[in-house]
Amino acid sequence: MKKENIKKVVLAYSGGLDTSIIIPWLKENYNNCEVIAVSGNVGQGTELDGLEEKAIKTGASKLYIEDLRKEFVEDYIFPTLKAGAVYEGDYLLGTSFARPSIAKRIVEIAKAEGADAICHGCTGKGNDQVRFELTIKAFAPDMPVIAPWREWSIKSREEEIDYAEAHNIPLKINRETNYSKDKNLWHLSHEGLDLEDPSNEPQYNKPGFLEMCVSPEQAPDVPTYITLRFEKGVPTAIDGVEYGPVELIEKLNELGGKNGIGLADLVENRLVGMKSRGLYETPGGTILFRAHKVLETITLDRDTQHYKELVAAKFAEVVYFGQWFTPLREALSAFVDKTQETVTGDVKLKLYKGNIINAGVTSPFSLYDPEIATFDEDNVYNQADSAGFISLFGLPVKVNAKVKAKNQK
């Protein structure tokens, strides 16, 4: 990619620290090229306010703000929820599955605009560079990619702030609140500053630190009960009231957030090899994952449920690694969709000071038979049958023990 051939660049633009300084940097280093900024609205809320004015003032020729929220939920969040995919047991993949949604739309705009390259503000240490670029490769395999963090001389967020101040670029952060954050409809992540030391407790009760949740200590002393309705693995209603996909998550974020639900503090293994500490707020998502898992306990047979747990781990890894648009992810989703044909029913939960407590589950497809499971007298289960079962099931153990004893003589 020769710089002199780059006349028009489409930039993945959030208005945060990185992308705020990238617009003037591109114009300075790529022959005063035209920069078209694209922001994907995946539920950032007020972060999008004033974005167009800021982009134009810092040198962009125009800004697209694309409302991707419904697509984000239906095409990325719900398939991951149905899979039960959680990375390394704790991370609900909020940033991971938002990136392919945004990058896909950026490619579409880049093609429509006749762009010579796509630019993103991801660092060379992070996972997002992979997620963006694998999506670009999936839809525009020959499109050049500009990643300033792999080119420029800036080495830290402190130096980024210096650059912004030198170029009169307004920022919503200062040096004391310079956390690296990512917010969307599903979650809010916090990285950097004091969180870089895993021995430091997160400042949950510091004013302004948490945005989607309160700390468990600040949650109400009275529990909140909710009942979630699922149809084939997809949540459709709360307490008997049907919601659209975006509105349902917004409502659960409200309910979960005020009860201190969804705080996760973890050290995760990044794709590039290093360990990274992050603090995540995922109130609605945490409720949904619990409710979905509870419903599956009565609607999936044992073998499918156990095998699906293996698939969930792989699905989470694929999403985390940015491989959404791959044959493997599509094949995994096909398996998951088959398992969800009977995952229909109602799940009642009690939300209390950061805890989600099971309070009842029903389904027309329930495999739970009270008469078989009961400890009281029944007429459908012959307990004497278990002797023959154990004899056959334990035959390998018995043979191994005999051979071992024989050889020890």
Coordinates of C-alpha atoms in Angstrom, one line a residue:
M1 CA 0.0 0.0 0.0
K2 CA 1.7 3.2 -1.2
K3 CA 0.7 6.3 0.8
E4 CA 0.4 8.4 -2.4
N5 CA -2.4 6.1 -3.7
I6 CA -4.5 6.8 -0.6
K7 CA -6.9 9.6 -1.5
K8 CA -10.0 8.6 0.5
V9 CA -10.1 6.8 3.9
V10 CA -13.1 5.5 5.8
L11 CA -12.4 5.6 9.6
A12 CA -14.1 3.6 12.3
Y13 CA -14.9 6.6 14.5
S14 CA -16.1 6.6 18.1
G15 CA -15.1 10.1 19.1
G16 CA -12.9 8.6 21.9
L17 CA -9.3 9.4 22.5
D18 CA -7.8 7.2 19.8
T19 CA -10.1 8.1 16.9
S20 CA -10.3 11.8 17.9
I21 CA -6.6 12.3 17.1
I22 CA -6.5 9.9 14.1
I23 CA -8.4 12.2 11.8
P24 CA -5.8 15.0 11.9
W25 CA -3.0 12.4 12.0
L26 CA -4.3 10.8 8.8
K27 CA -4.4 14.1 7.0
E28 CA -0.9 14.9 8.1
N29 CA 0.6 11.6 7.1
Y30 CA -1.5 10.5 4.1
N31 CA -1.3 13.5 1.8
N32 CA -4.2 15.4 3.2
C33 CA -6.5 12.6 2.2
E34 CA -10.3 12.8 2.6
V35 CA -11.4 11.2 5.8
I36 CA -15.0 9.8 6.1
A37 CA -15.9 8.9 9.6
V38 CA -18.3 6.1 10.4
S39 CA -19.9 5.5 13.8
G40 CA -21.9 2.3 14.4
N41 CA -24.6 2.9 17.0
V42 CA -24.7 -0.3 19.1
G43 CA -26.1 1.4 22.1
Q44 CA -23.5 3.9 23.2
G45 CA -26.2 6.4 24.2
T46 CA -25.1 9.9 24.9
E47 CA -21.6 9.1 23.7
L48 CA -22.9 9.8 20.2
D49 CA -24.1 13.4 21.1
G50 CA -22.2 16.1 19.3
L51 CA -20.1 13.5 17.3
E52 CA -20.8 14.9 13.9
E53 CA -19.7 18.5 14.8
K54 CA -16.6 17.1 16.4
A55 CA -15.7 14.9 13.5
I56 CA -16.1 17.7 11.0
K57 CA -14.1 20.2 13.1
T58 CA -11.2 17.8 13.4
G59 CA -11.0 17.3 9.6
A60 CA -13.5 14.7 8.5
S61 CA -15.5 15.4 5.3
K62 CA -18.6 13.7 6.7
L63 CA -19.8 11.4 9.4
Y64 CA -22.2 8.4 9.1
I65 CA -24.0 7.4 12.3
E66 CA -25.5 4.0 11.5
D67 CA -28.2 2.6 13.9
L68 CA -27.1 -1.1 14.2
R69 CA -28.8 -1.8 17.5
K70 CA -31.5 -4.2 16.3
E71 CA -29.1 -6.1 14.0
F72 CA -26.6 -6.2 16.9
V73 CA -29.0 -7.9 19.2
E74 CA -30.7 -10.2 16.7
D75 CA -27.7 -11.3 14.7
Y76 CA -24.9 -11.3 17.3
I77 CA -26.1 -11.1 20.9
F78 CA -29.0 -13.7 20.6
P79 CA -26.9 -16.3 18.7
T80 CA -24.2 -16.0 21.4
L81 CA -26.8 -16.2 24.2
K82 CA -28.4 -19.3 22.7
A83 CA -24.9 -20.9 22.5
G84 CA -24.4 -20.1 26.2
A85 CA -21.0 -18.8 25.2
V86 CA -18.9 -17.2 28.0
Y87 CA -15.2 -16.6 27.4
E88 CA -13.0 -18.1 30.2
G89 CA -16.1 -18.6 32.4
D90 CA -16.7 -14.9 33.1
Y91 CA -16.6 -12.6 30.1
L92 CA -19.9 -12.2 28.3
L93 CA -18.2 -10.9 25.1
G94 CA -19.7 -7.4 25.0
T95 CA -16.9 -5.9 22.9
S96 CA -16.1 -9.0 21.0
F97 CA -19.4 -9.4 19.1
A98 CA -20.0 -5.7 18.7
R99 CA -16.9 -5.3 16.5
P100 CA -17.9 -7.5 13.6
S101 CA -21.3 -5.8 13.5
I102 CA -19.6 -2.4 13.2
A103 CA -16.9 -3.5 10.8
K104 CA -19.4 -5.1 8.4
R105 CA -21.2 -1.8 8.0
I106 CA -17.9 0.1 7.6
V107 CA -17.0 -2.1 4.7
E108 CA -20.3 -1.5 3.1
I109 CA -19.9 2.3 3.3
A110 CA -16.2 2.1 2.2
K111 CA -17.3 0.2 -1.0
A112 CA -20.2 2.7 -1.6
E113 CA -17.8 5.7 -1.1
G114 CA -15.1 4.2 -3.3
A115 CA -12.6 4.4 -0.4
D116 CA -8.9 3.5 -0.9
A117 CA -8.5 2.2 2.6
I118 CA -10.2 1.5 5.9
C119 CA -8.7 2.8 9.2
H120 CA -9.3 1.8 12.8
G121 CA -7.9 3.0 16.1
C122 CA -7.2 -0.4 17.7
T123 CA -3.9 -0.8 19.4
G124 CA -1.3 -3.4 18.4
K125 CA -1.7 -5.1 21.8
G126 CA -5.4 -5.6 21.7
N127 CA -8.0 -8.1 20.4
D128 CA -10.1 -5.5 18.5
Q129 CA -7.6 -5.1 15.7
V130 CA -8.1 -8.7 14.8
R131 CA -11.9 -8.5 15.1
F132 CA -12.0 -5.5 12.8
E133 CA -9.6 -6.8 10.2
L134 CA -10.9 -10.4 10.0
T135 CA -14.3 -8.9 9.2
I136 CA -12.8 -6.6 6.6
K137 CA -11.1 -9.6 5.0
A138 CA -14.4 -11.5 5.0
F139 CA -16.2 -8.8 3.0
A140 CA -13.4 -6.9 1.2
P141 CA -10.4 -9.2 1.1
D142 CA -8.2 -6.8 -0.9
M143 CA -9.1 -3.6 1.0
P144 CA -6.0 -1.9 2.5
V145 CA -6.1 -1.3 6.3
I146 CA -4.5 1.6 8.1
A147 CA -3.8 1.0 11.8
P148 CA -2.1 4.1 13.2
W149 CA -1.0 2.4 16.4
R150 CA 1.2 0.2 14.3
E151 CA 2.7 3.2 12.5
W152 CA 2.9 6.3 14.6
S153 CA 5.4 7.3 17.2
I154 CA 2.8 7.8 20.0
K155 CA 3.5 5.2 22.7
S156 CA 0.8 5.8 25.4
R157 CA -2.6 7.3 26.1
E158 CA -0.7 10.2 27.9
E159 CA 1.0 11.0 24.6
E160 CA -2.3 10.8 22.8
I161 CA -3.7 13.5 25.2
D162 CA -0.6 15.6 24.5
Y163 CA -1.3 15.3 20.8
A164 CA -4.9 16.2 21.2
E165 CA -4.1 19.3 23.3
A166 CA -1.5 20.4 20.7
H167 CA -4.1 20.1 18.0
N168 CA -6.9 21.7 20.0
I169 CA -9.0 18.5 19.9
P170 CA -11.6 18.5 22.7
L171 CA -11.8 15.4 24.9
K172 CA -14.4 14.2 27.3
I173 CA -11.7 12.7 29.6
N174 CA -8.8 14.0 31.6
R175 CA -5.5 12.5 32.8
E176 CA -7.1 11.3 36.0
T177 CA -10.2 9.6 34.5
N178 CA -8.3 8.2 31.5
Y179 CA -9.8 4.7 31.7
S180 CA -10.0 2.9 28.4
K181 CA -13.8 2.2 28.1
D182 CA -16.1 0.5 25.6
K183 CA -19.8 1.0 26.0
N184 CA -22.7 -0.6 24.1
L185 CA -26.2 -1.9 24.7
W186 CA -24.8 -5.0 26.2
H187 CA -22.0 -3.8 28.5
L188 CA -19.4 -1.3 29.6
S189 CA -15.8 -2.2 30.0
H190 CA -13.1 -0.5 32.1
E191 CA -9.4 -1.0 31.6
G192 CA -6.2 0.9 32.5
L193 CA -5.1 3.2 35.3
D194 CA -5.4 1.4 38.8
L195 CA -7.0 -1.6 37.1
E196 CA -3.7 -2.5 35.5
D197 CA -2.6 -3.9 38.9
P198 CA -4.7 -7.0 39.7
S199 CA -4.1 -6.5 43.4
N200 CA -6.1 -3.3 43.4
E201 CA -9.8 -3.6 44.2
P202 CA -12.0 -1.8 41.7
Q203 CA -13.5 1.5 43.0
Y204 CA -17.1 0.4 42.8
N205 CA -18.3 3.1 45.2
K206 CA -16.3 6.0 43.7
P207 CA -18.8 8.5 42.2
G208 CA -18.9 8.2 38.4
F209 CA -16.9 5.0 38.1
L210 CA -19.9 2.6 37.5
E211 CA -22.3 3.8 34.8
M212 CA -24.7 0.9 34.2
C213 CA -24.8 -0.6 37.7
V214 CA -24.7 0.3 41.3
S215 CA -22.4 -1.5 43.7
P216 CA -24.1 -4.4 45.6
E217 CA -23.8 -2.4 48.8
Q218 CA -25.8 0.4 47.3
A219 CA -28.5 -1.9 45.9
P220 CA -32.0 -2.0 47.5
D221 CA -32.6 -4.1 50.7
V222 CA -35.7 -5.5 49.1
P223 CA -35.3 -8.1 46.3
T224 CA -36.8 -7.7 42.8
Y225 CA -38.6 -10.6 41.2
I226 CA -38.8 -11.0 37.4
T227 CA -40.1 -13.6 35.1
L228 CA -38.5 -14.0 31.6
R229 CA -40.2 -15.7 28.7
F230 CA -38.1 -17.5 26.0
E231 CA -39.2 -18.8 22.6
K232 CA -36.8 -21.3 21.1
G233 CA -33.9 -19.8 23.1
V234 CA -34.7 -16.2 22.4
P235 CA -36.0 -13.9 25.2
T236 CA -39.4 -12.3 24.2
A237 CA -41.1 -11.0 27.4
I238 CA -40.5 -9.7 30.9
D239 CA -43.3 -10.3 33.5
G240 CA -45.7 -11.1 30.7
V241 CA -45.0 -7.9 28.8
E242 CA -43.5 -8.5 25.3
Y243 CA -40.6 -6.3 24.2
G244 CA -38.6 -5.8 21.1
P245 CA -35.0 -7.1 21.2
V246 CA -33.4 -3.7 21.9
E247 CA -36.0 -2.6 24.4
L248 CA -35.9 -5.9 26.3
I249 CA -32.1 -5.6 26.9
E250 CA -32.6 -1.9 27.9
K251 CA -35.3 -3.0 30.5
L252 CA -33.1 -5.7 31.9
N253 CA -30.2 -3.3 32.1
E254 CA -32.3 -1.1 34.2
L255 CA -33.6 -3.9 36.5
G256 CA -30.2 -5.5 36.8
G257 CA -28.2 -2.3 37.2
K258 CA -30.2 -1.0 40.1
N259 CA -29.8 -4.3 41.9
G260 CA -26.0 -4.4 41.4
I261 CA -26.2 -7.3 39.0
G262 CA -23.5 -8.0 36.3
L263 CA -20.2 -6.8 37.7
A264 CA -17.2 -8.9 36.6
D265 CA -13.6 -8.3 37.5
L266 CA -11.3 -10.7 35.6
V267 CA -7.8 -11.2 34.2
E268 CA -8.4 -12.6 30.7
N269 CA -6.1 -14.2 28.1
R270 CA -6.0 -12.0 25.0
L271 CA -5.7 -13.5 21.6
V272 CA -2.2 -11.8 21.1
G273 CA -0.9 -13.8 24.1
M274 CA -0.8 -11.4 27.0
K275 CA -3.0 -11.3 30.1
S276 CA -5.2 -8.3 30.6
R277 CA -7.3 -7.1 33.6
G278 CA -10.7 -5.6 32.9
L279 CA -13.8 -4.6 34.8
Y280 CA -17.1 -5.3 33.1
E281 CA -20.7 -4.1 33.7
T282 CA -23.2 -6.4 32.0
P283 CA -26.5 -6.2 34.0
G284 CA -29.1 -7.3 31.5
G285 CA -26.8 -9.8 29.8
T286 CA -25.9 -11.5 33.1
I287 CA -29.6 -12.0 33.8
L288 CA -30.3 -13.4 30.4
F289 CA -27.4 -15.9 30.5
R290 CA -28.6 -17.2 33.9
A291 CA -32.2 -17.4 32.8
H292 CA -31.4 -19.2 29.6
K293 CA -29.1 -21.7 31.3
V294 CA -31.8 -22.5 33.9
L295 CA -34.4 -23.1 31.2
E296 CA -32.0 -25.4 29.4
T297 CA -31.7 -27.6 32.5
I298 CA -35.3 -28.8 32.0
T299 CA -35.6 -28.7 28.2
L300 CA -32.4 -30.4 27.0
D301 CA -31.6 -34.0 27.4
R302 CA -28.4 -35.0 29.3
D303 CA -26.2 -35.8 26.4
T304 CA -27.1 -32.7 24.4
Q305 CA -26.7 -30.5 27.4
H306 CA -23.3 -31.8 28.2
Y307 CA -22.1 -31.7 24.6
K308 CA -23.4 -28.2 24.2
E309 CA -21.2 -27.1 27.1
L310 CA -18.2 -28.1 24.9
V311 CA -19.6 -26.2 22.0
A312 CA -20.3 -23.1 24.2
A313 CA -16.6 -22.9 25.1
K314 CA -15.5 -23.1 21.5
F315 CA -18.2 -20.7 20.4
A316 CA -16.9 -18.2 23.0
E317 CA -13.3 -18.6 21.8
V318 CA -14.3 -18.1 18.2
V319 CA -16.2 -14.9 19.0
Y320 CA -13.4 -13.6 21.2
F321 CA -10.9 -14.3 18.5
G322 CA -12.9 -12.2 16.0
Q323 CA -13.9 -15.2 13.8
W324 CA -17.6 -14.4 13.5
F325 CA -17.7 -14.6 9.8
T326 CA -16.2 -18.0 9.4
P327 CA -17.5 -21.4 8.4
L328 CA -16.8 -22.7 11.9
R329 CA -18.9 -20.1 13.7
E330 CA -21.8 -20.7 11.2
A331 CA -21.6 -24.4 11.7
L332 CA -21.6 -24.0 15.5
S333 CA -24.6 -21.8 15.2
A334 CA -26.4 -24.4 13.1
F335 CA -25.9 -26.9 15.9
V336 CA -27.0 -24.5 18.6
D337 CA -30.2 -23.5 16.7
K338 CA -31.1 -27.2 16.5
T339 CA -30.7 -27.5 20.3
Q340 CA -33.0 -24.5 20.9
E341 CA -36.1 -25.9 19.3
T342 CA -37.5 -26.9 22.7
V343 CA -36.0 -24.1 24.8
T344 CA -39.3 -22.4 25.4
G345 CA -40.7 -21.4 28.7
D346 CA -40.7 -19.1 31.7
V347 CA -37.9 -18.5 34.2
K348 CA -38.5 -16.7 37.5
L349 CA -35.5 -15.0 39.2
K350 CA -34.9 -13.0 42.3
L351 CA -32.4 -10.1 42.0
Y352 CA -30.8 -9.1 45.3
K353 CA -27.6 -7.1 46.0
G354 CA -25.6 -8.5 43.1
N355 CA -27.1 -12.0 43.3
I356 CA -29.3 -13.8 40.9
I357 CA -31.4 -16.5 42.7
N358 CA -33.4 -19.1 40.9
A359 CA -37.1 -18.8 41.8
G360 CA -38.8 -21.3 39.5
V361 CA -38.9 -22.5 35.9
T362 CA -41.6 -24.0 33.7
S363 CA -41.7 -25.2 30.1
P364 CA -44.2 -27.1 27.9
F365 CA -41.2 -29.2 26.8
S366 CA -39.9 -29.9 30.2
L367 CA -38.1 -33.3 30.5
Y368 CA -38.4 -33.2 34.3
D369 CA -40.8 -35.9 35.5
P370 CA -41.7 -35.5 39.1
E371 CA -43.0 -39.0 39.4
I372 CA -39.7 -40.5 38.3
A373 CA -37.5 -38.0 40.3
T374 CA -39.5 -38.3 43.5
F375 CA -38.0 -39.8 46.7
D376 CA -41.5 -40.9 47.7
E377 CA -43.2 -44.1 46.5
D378 CA -43.8 -44.3 42.7
N379 CA -45.1 -46.7 40.2
V380 CA -42.9 -46.0 37.2
Y381 CA -39.3 -46.7 38.3
N382 CA -38.1 -50.1 39.3
Q383 CA -35.1 -49.5 41.6
A384 CA -34.0 -53.2 41.2
D385 CA -33.2 -52.4 37.6
S386 CA -30.2 -50.3 38.7
A387 CA -28.3 -53.5 39.8
G388 CA -28.0 -54.8 36.2
F389 CA -27.2 -51.3 34.9
I390 CA -24.3 -50.9 37.4
S391 CA -23.0 -54.4 36.5
L392 CA -22.7 -53.5 32.9
F393 CA -21.6 -49.9 33.4
G394 CA -19.0 -50.9 35.9
L395 CA -17.7 -53.9 33.9
P396 CA -14.5 -52.1 32.6
V397 CA -13.7 -51.0 36.2
K398 CA -14.1 -54.6 37.4
V399 CA -12.0 -56.1 34.6
N400 CA -9.2 -53.5 35.1
A401 CA -9.2 -54.2 38.9
K402 CA -8.8 -57.9 38.3
V403 CA -6.0 -57.6 35.8
K404 CA -4.2 -55.1 38.1
A405 CA -4.5 -57.5 41.1
K406 CA -3.2 -60.4 39.0
N407 CA -0.2 -58.6 37.8
Q408 CA 0.7 -57.4 41.4
K409 CA 1.0 -61.0 42.6

